[in-house]
PDB file of C-alpha atoms in Angstrom:
ATOM      1  CA  GLY A  28      28.217  54.692 -15.618  1.00  0.00           C
ATOM      2  CA  GLU A  29      26.011  52.043 -15.072  1.00  0.00           C
ATOM      3  CA  SER A  30      22.425  51.103 -13.751  1.00  0.00           C
ATOM      4  CA  VAL A  31      20.281  48.206 -13.124  1.00  0.00           C
ATOM      5  CA  GLY A  32      16.363  48.425 -13.369  1.00  0.00           C
ATOM      6  CA  LEU A  33      14.871  45.430 -14.817  1.00  0.00           C
ATOM      7  CA  HIS A  34      11.793  43.645 -13.900  1.00  0.00           C
ATOM      8  CA  LEU A  35      11.048  46.635 -11.481  1.00  0.00           C
ATOM      9  CA  PRO A  36       7.543  47.794 -10.471  1.00  0.00           C
ATOM     10  CA  THR A  37       6.838  50.665 -12.903  1.00  0.00           C
ATOM     11  CA  LEU A  38       5.039  53.698 -12.915  1.00  0.00           C
ATOM     12  CA  SER A  39       4.140  55.340 -16.431  1.00  0.00           C
ATOM     13  CA  VAL A  40       2.911  58.656 -15.629  1.00  0.00           C
ATOM     14  CA  GLN A  41       2.073  61.585 -18.323  1.00  0.00           C
ATOM     15  CA  GLU A  42       4.110  64.493 -18.551  1.00  0.00           C
ATOM     16  CA  GLY A  43       2.686  67.313 -16.525  1.00  0.00           C
ATOM     17  CA  ASP A  44       0.750  65.073 -13.948  1.00  0.00           C
ATOM     18  CA  ASN A  45       1.921  64.170 -10.495  1.00  0.00           C
ATOM     19  CA  SER A  46       3.700  60.908  -9.410  1.00  0.00           C
ATOM     20  CA  ILE A  47       3.310  59.063  -6.400  1.00  0.00           C
ATOM     21  CA  ILE A  48       5.746  56.217  -5.541  1.00  0.00           C
ATOM     22  CA  ASN A  49       5.413  54.075  -2.583  1.00  0.00           C
ATOM     23  CA  CYS A  50       7.780  52.354  -0.374  1.00  0.00           C
ATOM     24  CA  ALA A  51       7.376  49.794   2.790  1.00  0.00           C
ATOM     25  CA  TYR A  52      10.060  49.630   5.028  1.00  0.00           C
ATOM     26  CA  SER A  53      10.407  46.733   7.522  1.00  0.00           C
ATOM     27  CA  ASN A  54      12.337  48.323  10.990  1.00  0.00           C
ATOM     28  CA  SER A  55      10.100  50.151  13.162  1.00  0.00           C
ATOM     29  CA  ALA A  56      13.213  51.518  14.896  1.00  0.00           C
ATOM     30  CA  SER A  57      14.170  53.104  11.445  1.00  0.00           C
ATOM     31  CA  ASP A  58      14.814  57.123  12.238  1.00  0.00           C
ATOM     32  CA  TYR A  59      16.075  58.230   9.128  1.00  0.00           C
ATOM     33  CA  PHE A  60      14.800  57.763   5.741  1.00  0.00           C
ATOM     34  CA  ILE A  61      15.988  58.617   2.182  1.00  0.00           C
ATOM     35  CA  TRP A  62      14.917  58.624  -1.279  1.00  0.00           C
ATOM     36  CA  TYR A  63      17.502  58.369  -4.617  1.00  0.00           C
ATOM     37  CA  LYS A  64      16.560  58.788  -8.169  1.00  0.00           C
ATOM     38  CA  GLN A  65      18.957  56.444 -10.413  1.00  0.00           C
ATOM     39  CA  GLU A  66      18.968  57.768 -14.065  1.00  0.00           C
ATOM     40  CA  SER A  67      19.938  55.250 -17.030  1.00  0.00           C
ATOM     41  CA  GLY A  68      23.671  54.844 -16.849  1.00  0.00           C
ATOM     42  CA  LYS A  69      24.466  56.962 -13.483  1.00  0.00           C
ATOM     43  CA  GLY A  70      24.889  56.213 -10.034  1.00  0.00           C
ATOM     44  CA  PRO A  71      21.834  56.977  -7.441  1.00  0.00           C
ATOM     45  CA  GLN A  72      21.459  60.788  -6.655  1.00  0.00           C
ATOM     46  CA  PHE A  73      20.113  62.069  -3.416  1.00  0.00           C
ATOM     47  CA  ILE A  74      16.873  63.583  -3.700  1.00  0.00           C
ATOM     48  CA  ILE A  75      15.323  64.141  -0.200  1.00  0.00           C
ATOM     49  CA  ASP A  76      15.441  62.966   3.136  1.00  0.00           C
ATOM     50  CA  ILE A  77      13.250  62.832   6.203  1.00  0.00           C
ATOM     51  CA  ARG A  78      13.479  61.976   9.871  1.00  0.00           C
ATOM     52  CA  SER A  79      11.388  60.090  11.841  1.00  0.00           C
ATOM     53  CA  ASN A  80       9.942  62.390  14.131  1.00  0.00           C
ATOM     54  CA  MET A  81       8.350  64.286  10.945  1.00  0.00           C
ATOM     55  CA  ASP A  82       5.514  63.105   8.748  1.00  0.00           C
ATOM     56  CA  LYS A  83       6.154  65.396   5.823  1.00  0.00           C
ATOM     57  CA  ARG A  84       9.097  67.182   4.103  1.00  0.00           C
ATOM     58  CA  GLN A  85       9.097  69.002   0.813  1.00  0.00           C
ATOM     59  CA  GLY A  86      11.814  69.796  -1.585  1.00  0.00           C
ATOM     60  CA  GLN A  87      11.683  71.642  -4.769  1.00  0.00           C
ATOM     61  CA  ARG A  88       8.649  69.791  -6.663  1.00  0.00           C
ATOM     62  CA  VAL A  89       9.116  66.609  -4.633  1.00  0.00           C
ATOM     63  CA  THR A  90       7.131  65.688  -1.075  1.00  0.00           C
ATOM     64  CA  VAL A  91       8.112  63.077   1.201  1.00  0.00           C
ATOM     65  CA  LEU A  92       5.406  61.602   3.399  1.00  0.00           C
ATOM     66  CA  LEU A  93       6.182  59.027   6.233  1.00  0.00           C
ATOM     67  CA  ASN A  94       3.518  56.918   7.872  1.00  0.00           C
ATOM     68  CA  LYS A  95       5.420  55.042  10.805  1.00  0.00           C
ATOM     69  CA  THR A  96       1.860  53.494  11.945  1.00  0.00           C
ATOM     70  CA  VAL A  97       1.794  51.490   8.438  1.00  0.00           C
ATOM     71  CA  LYS A  98       5.624  51.969   8.143  1.00  0.00           C
ATOM     72  CA  HIS A  99       5.077  53.565   4.843  1.00  0.00           C
ATOM     73  CA  LEU A 100       7.193  56.008   2.708  1.00  0.00           C
ATOM     74  CA  SER A 101       5.913  57.920  -0.179  1.00  0.00           C
ATOM     75  CA  LEU A 102       7.532  60.203  -2.709  1.00  0.00           C
ATOM     76  CA  GLN A 103       5.102  62.792  -4.666  1.00  0.00           C
ATOM     77  CA  ILE A 104       6.700  64.577  -7.608  1.00  0.00           C
ATOM     78  CA  ALA A 105       4.578  67.297  -8.833  1.00  0.00           C
ATOM     79  CA  ALA A 106       4.385  68.252 -12.820  1.00  0.00           C
ATOM     80  CA  THR A 107       6.596  65.274 -13.790  1.00  0.00           C
ATOM     81  CA  GLN A 108       8.956  66.013 -16.223  1.00  0.00           C
ATOM     82  CA  PRO A 109      10.777  63.923 -18.745  1.00  0.00           C
ATOM     83  CA  GLY A 110      13.978  64.124 -16.931  1.00  0.00           C
ATOM     84  CA  ASP A 111      11.989  62.516 -13.872  1.00  0.00           C
ATOM     85  CA  SER A 112      12.391  59.025 -15.784  1.00  0.00           C
ATOM     86  CA  ALA A 113      13.954  56.981 -13.607  1.00  0.00           C
ATOM     87  CA  VAL A 114      14.684  54.058 -11.241  1.00  0.00           C
ATOM     88  CA  TYR A 115      13.412  55.606  -7.629  1.00  0.00           C
ATOM     89  CA  PHE A 116      14.706  53.625  -4.326  1.00  0.00           C
ATOM     90  CA  CYS A 117      13.751  54.506  -0.656  1.00  0.00           C
ATOM     91  CA  ALA A 118      16.363  53.838   2.016  1.00  0.00           C
ATOM     92  CA  GLU A 119      16.191  53.253   5.935  1.00  0.00           C
ATOM     93  CA  ASN A 120      18.808  53.999   8.631  1.00  0.00           C
ATOM     94  CA  ARG A 121      19.325  50.378   9.866  1.00  0.00           C
ATOM     95  CA  ASN A 122      21.919  49.928  12.538  1.00  0.00           C
ATOM     96  CA  ASN A 123      23.735  53.246  11.103  1.00  0.00           C
ATOM     97  CA  ARG A 124      23.897  51.809   7.817  1.00  0.00           C
ATOM     98  CA  LEU A 125      21.508  52.405   4.891  1.00  0.00           C
ATOM     99  CA  ALA A 126      19.355  49.451   3.404  1.00  0.00           C
ATOM    100  CA  PHE A 127      18.042  49.999   0.393  1.00  0.00           C
ATOM    101  CA  GLY A 128      14.568  48.952  -1.242  1.00  0.00           C
ATOM    102  CA  LYS A 129      14.467  46.933  -4.400  1.00  0.00           C
ATOM    103  CA  GLY A 130      13.441  50.439  -6.494  1.00  0.00           C
ATOM    104  CA  ASN A 131      10.484  51.623  -8.711  1.00  0.00           C
ATOM    105  CA  GLN A 132      10.464  52.480 -12.361  1.00  0.00           C
ATOM    106  CA  VAL A 133       9.038  55.704 -13.516  1.00  0.00           C
ATOM    107  CA  VAL A 134       8.460  56.244 -17.131  1.00  0.00           C
ATOM    108  CA  VAL A 135       7.162  59.383 -18.091  1.00  0.00           C
ATOM    109  CA  ILE A 136       5.480  59.775 -21.272  1.00  0.00           C
ATOM    110  CA  PRO A 137       5.706  62.908 -23.211  1.00  0.00           C
TER     111      PRO A 137
ATOM    112  CA  ASN B  28      35.470  68.793  -7.138  1.00  0.00           C
ATOM    113  CA  ALA B  29      35.265  65.397  -9.498  1.00  0.00           C
ATOM    114  CA  GLY B  30      33.194  63.783  -6.327  1.00  0.00           C
ATOM    115  CA  VAL B  31      33.323  59.888  -6.443  1.00  0.00           C
ATOM    116  CA  THR B  32      35.527  58.429  -9.320  1.00  0.00           C
ATOM    117  CA  GLN B  33      35.664  54.766  -9.909  1.00  0.00           C
ATOM    118  CA  THR B  34      37.853  52.767 -12.089  1.00  0.00           C
ATOM    119  CA  PRO B  35      37.094  50.894 -14.258  1.00  0.00           C
ATOM    120  CA  LYS B  36      33.963  51.390 -15.792  1.00  0.00           C
ATOM    121  CA  PHE B  37      33.801  47.721 -17.128  1.00  0.00           C
ATOM    122  CA  GLN B  38      35.294  44.829 -16.547  1.00  0.00           C
ATOM    123  CA  VAL B  39      35.509  41.227 -17.779  1.00  0.00           C
ATOM    124  CA  LEU B  40      37.134  38.594 -15.510  1.00  0.00           C
ATOM    125  CA  LYS B  41      37.388  34.941 -16.038  1.00  0.00           C
ATOM    126  CA  THR B  42      36.527  32.508 -12.830  1.00  0.00           C
ATOM    127  CA  GLY B  43      39.357  32.674 -10.399  1.00  0.00           C
ATOM    128  CA  GLN B  44      41.073  35.810 -11.404  1.00  0.00           C
ATOM    129  CA  SER B  45      42.006  38.862  -8.841  1.00  0.00           C
ATOM    130  CA  MET B  46      41.315  42.350  -9.524  1.00  0.00           C
ATOM    131  CA  THR B  47      40.913  45.351  -7.369  1.00  0.00           C
ATOM    132  CA  LEU B  48      37.950  48.128  -8.177  1.00  0.00           C
ATOM    133  CA  GLN B  49      39.452  51.770  -7.321  1.00  0.00           C
ATOM    134  CA  CYS B  50      37.230  54.263  -6.179  1.00  0.00           C
ATOM    135  CA  ALA B  51      38.234  57.642  -4.689  1.00  0.00           C
ATOM    136  CA  GLN B  52      36.635  61.085  -3.354  1.00  0.00           C
ATOM    137  CA  ASP B  53      38.023  64.599  -3.150  1.00  0.00           C
ATOM    138  CA  MET B  54      35.249  65.664  -0.617  1.00  0.00           C
ATOM    139  CA  ASN B  55      37.224  64.976   2.881  1.00  0.00           C
ATOM    140  CA  HIS B  56      34.393  62.453   3.559  1.00  0.00           C
ATOM    141  CA  GLU B  57      34.841  60.229   6.496  1.00  0.00           C
ATOM    142  CA  TYR B  58      32.492  57.329   5.429  1.00  0.00           C
ATOM    143  CA  MET B  59      32.946  55.267   2.339  1.00  0.00           C
ATOM    144  CA  SER B  60      30.875  52.216   1.230  1.00  0.00           C
ATOM    145  CA  TRP B  61      30.802  49.507  -1.611  1.00  0.00           C
ATOM    146  CA  TYR B  62      27.567  48.270  -2.714  1.00  0.00           C
ATOM    147  CA  ARG B  63      26.719  45.646  -5.346  1.00  0.00           C
ATOM    148  CA  GLN B  64      23.563  45.999  -7.505  1.00  0.00           C
ATOM    149  CA  ASP B  65      21.948  42.951  -9.430  1.00  0.00           C
ATOM    150  CA  PRO B  66      18.707  42.915 -11.767  1.00  0.00           C
ATOM    151  CA  GLY B  67      15.780  43.856 -10.098  1.00  0.00           C
ATOM    152  CA  MET B  68      17.134  44.067  -6.767  1.00  0.00           C
ATOM    153  CA  GLY B  69      18.353  47.485  -4.757  1.00  0.00           C
ATOM    154  CA  LEU B  70      21.649  47.917  -3.511  1.00  0.00           C
ATOM    155  CA  ARG B  71      23.071  45.518  -1.243  1.00  0.00           C
ATOM    156  CA  LEU B  72      26.228  46.922   1.251  1.00  0.00           C
ATOM    157  CA  ILE B  73      29.366  45.114   0.852  1.00  0.00           C
ATOM    158  CA  HIS B  74      32.268  46.739   2.842  1.00  0.00           C
ATOM    159  CA  TYR B  75      31.998  49.793   4.279  1.00  0.00           C
ATOM    160  CA  SER B  76      34.709  52.260   6.210  1.00  0.00           C
ATOM    161  CA  VAL B  77      34.028  54.843   8.775  1.00  0.00           C
ATOM    162  CA  GLY B  78      37.625  56.519   8.457  1.00  0.00           C
ATOM    163  CA  ALA B  79      41.251  55.542   7.464  1.00  0.00           C
ATOM    164  CA  GLY B  80      42.370  52.685   8.929  1.00  0.00           C
ATOM    165  CA  ILE B  81      38.518  51.337   9.768  1.00  0.00           C
ATOM    166  CA  THR B  82      36.466  48.888   7.890  1.00  0.00           C
ATOM    167  CA  ASP B  83      33.721  46.912   8.586  1.00  0.00           C
ATOM    168  CA  GLN B  84      31.510  44.335   6.746  1.00  0.00           C
ATOM    169  CA  GLY B  85      28.285  44.769   5.395  1.00  0.00           C
ATOM    170  CA  GLU B  86      25.540  42.751   4.219  1.00  0.00           C
ATOM    171  CA  VAL B  87      27.087  40.833   1.578  1.00  0.00           C
ATOM    172  CA  PRO B  88      31.053  40.748   2.393  1.00  0.00           C
ATOM    173  CA  ASN B  89      32.266  37.048   1.410  1.00  0.00           C
ATOM    174  CA  GLY B  90      34.452  36.760  -1.413  1.00  0.00           C
ATOM    175  CA  TYR B  91      35.506  40.665  -1.238  1.00  0.00           C
ATOM    176  CA  ASN B  92      38.331  42.570   0.843  1.00  0.00           C
ATOM    177  CA  VAL B  93      38.596  46.399   1.563  1.00  0.00           C
ATOM    178  CA  SER B  94      41.159  48.482   2.546  1.00  0.00           C
ATOM    179  CA  ARG B  95      40.918  52.160   3.793  1.00  0.00           C
ATOM    180  CA  SER B  96      44.659  53.932   4.128  1.00  0.00           C
ATOM    181  CA  THR B  97      43.584  57.173   3.366  1.00  0.00           C
ATOM    182  CA  THR B  98      40.794  59.081   3.849  1.00  0.00           C
ATOM    183  CA  GLU B  99      40.190  59.455  -0.522  1.00  0.00           C
ATOM    184  CA  ASP B 100      40.364  55.982  -1.561  1.00  0.00           C
ATOM    185  CA  PHE B 101      38.453  52.800  -0.430  1.00  0.00           C
ATOM    186  CA  PRO B 102      39.263  49.987  -3.285  1.00  0.00           C
ATOM    187  CA  LEU B 103      37.377  46.876  -3.495  1.00  0.00           C
ATOM    188  CA  ARG B 104      39.484  43.668  -4.056  1.00  0.00           C
ATOM    189  CA  LEU B 105      38.118  39.990  -5.446  1.00  0.00           C
ATOM    190  CA  LEU B 106      40.647  37.768  -4.687  1.00  0.00           C
ATOM    191  CA  SER B 107      39.142  34.856  -6.810  1.00  0.00           C
ATOM    192  CA  ALA B 108      36.287  36.051  -9.094  1.00  0.00           C
ATOM    193  CA  ALA B 109      33.138  33.859  -9.259  1.00  0.00           C
ATOM    194  CA  PRO B 110      30.094  34.251 -11.923  1.00  0.00           C
ATOM    195  CA  SER B 111      27.922  35.174  -8.809  1.00  0.00           C
ATOM    196  CA  GLN B 112      30.104  38.453  -8.319  1.00  0.00           C
ATOM    197  CA  THR B 113      28.569  39.589 -11.958  1.00  0.00           C
ATOM    198  CA  SER B 114      27.151  42.650 -11.155  1.00  0.00           C
ATOM    199  CA  VAL B 115      27.450  46.319 -10.906  1.00  0.00           C
ATOM    200  CA  TYR B 116      29.527  47.760  -8.334  1.00  0.00           C
ATOM    201  CA  PHE B 117      28.857  51.469  -6.612  1.00  0.00           C
ATOM    202  CA  CYS B 118      31.280  53.264  -4.401  1.00  0.00           C
ATOM    203  CA  ALA B 119      29.554  55.997  -2.513  1.00  0.00           C
ATOM    204  CA  SER B 120      30.744  58.312   0.417  1.00  0.00           C
ATOM    205  CA  ASN B 121      29.014  60.962   2.914  1.00  0.00           C
ATOM    206  CA  LEU B 122      30.153  62.966   6.001  1.00  0.00           C
ATOM    207  CA  ALA B 123      30.128  61.367   9.542  1.00  0.00           C
ATOM    208  CA  GLY B 124      27.291  62.774  11.426  1.00  0.00           C
ATOM    209  CA  ASP B 125      23.321  62.728  11.620  1.00  0.00           C
ATOM    210  CA  SER B 126      22.701  62.715   7.702  1.00  0.00           C
ATOM    211  CA  TYR B 127      23.127  59.641   5.413  1.00  0.00           C
ATOM    212  CA  GLU B 128      22.720  61.304   2.249  1.00  0.00           C
ATOM    213  CA  GLN B 129      25.809  59.248   0.618  1.00  0.00           C
ATOM    214  CA  TYR B 130      27.294  60.585  -2.802  1.00  0.00           C
ATOM    215  CA  PHE B 131      27.652  57.884  -5.217  1.00  0.00           C
ATOM    216  CA  GLY B 132      30.153  57.211  -8.147  1.00  0.00           C
ATOM    217  CA  PRO B 133      29.115  55.863 -11.841  1.00  0.00           C
ATOM    218  CA  GLY B 134      29.351  52.427 -11.297  1.00  0.00           C
ATOM    219  CA  THR B 135      31.622  49.318 -12.747  1.00  0.00           C
ATOM    220  CA  ARG B 136      29.864  46.536 -14.771  1.00  0.00           C
ATOM    221  CA  LEU B 137      32.022  43.393 -13.832  1.00  0.00           C
ATOM    222  CA  THR B 138      31.465  40.060 -15.587  1.00  0.00           C
ATOM    223  CA  VAL B 139      32.653  37.124 -14.553  1.00  0.00           C
ATOM    224  CA  THR B 140      32.610  34.383 -17.122  1.00  0.00           C
TER     225      THR B 140
END
């Protein structure tokens, strides 16, 4: 498998701390958003999604927040673990196809 | 289930050569897509298919062809490779419906010299 993650915004976080990854989207008409995680050498993996009629959704250790007023999406990871080190992408539904952001690298410091 | 599989994992081509990247899924998903990923960028959609016999262009279709003769397979063809097509290619599939949760393959790293 392969991954690409050079020259991305990087968040360094201490193991056990909470992580917040931010994403700005462009289309105010987008009605669906997804966060993906891409570990080194692998394809992207679904984390959590949210529809535009919600402003918050929680999963296991992850929370996605949606602020439609400023077109902003965030992913919060609680108690970050070394296995959370990866590149994280947000994606929005644009004309029934997903449009991906450029990604954010998260590095967990043991 | 094997999920989404891609072959080959690595490929080096000379400019002007042609090749086909293979993608298969065993989840009976209607939708399949091809993306390319370049350094520091997100995934860009090349072509997609909403079912057997139906394909459409994505954001960056030039230089690539696709076909969807079966639900399971969605090959991507490069007719005349160019250095600008050096990239990592991902295939993805998902069920039709309201969710766009896509399942991705492991990727193919293509280098065109």
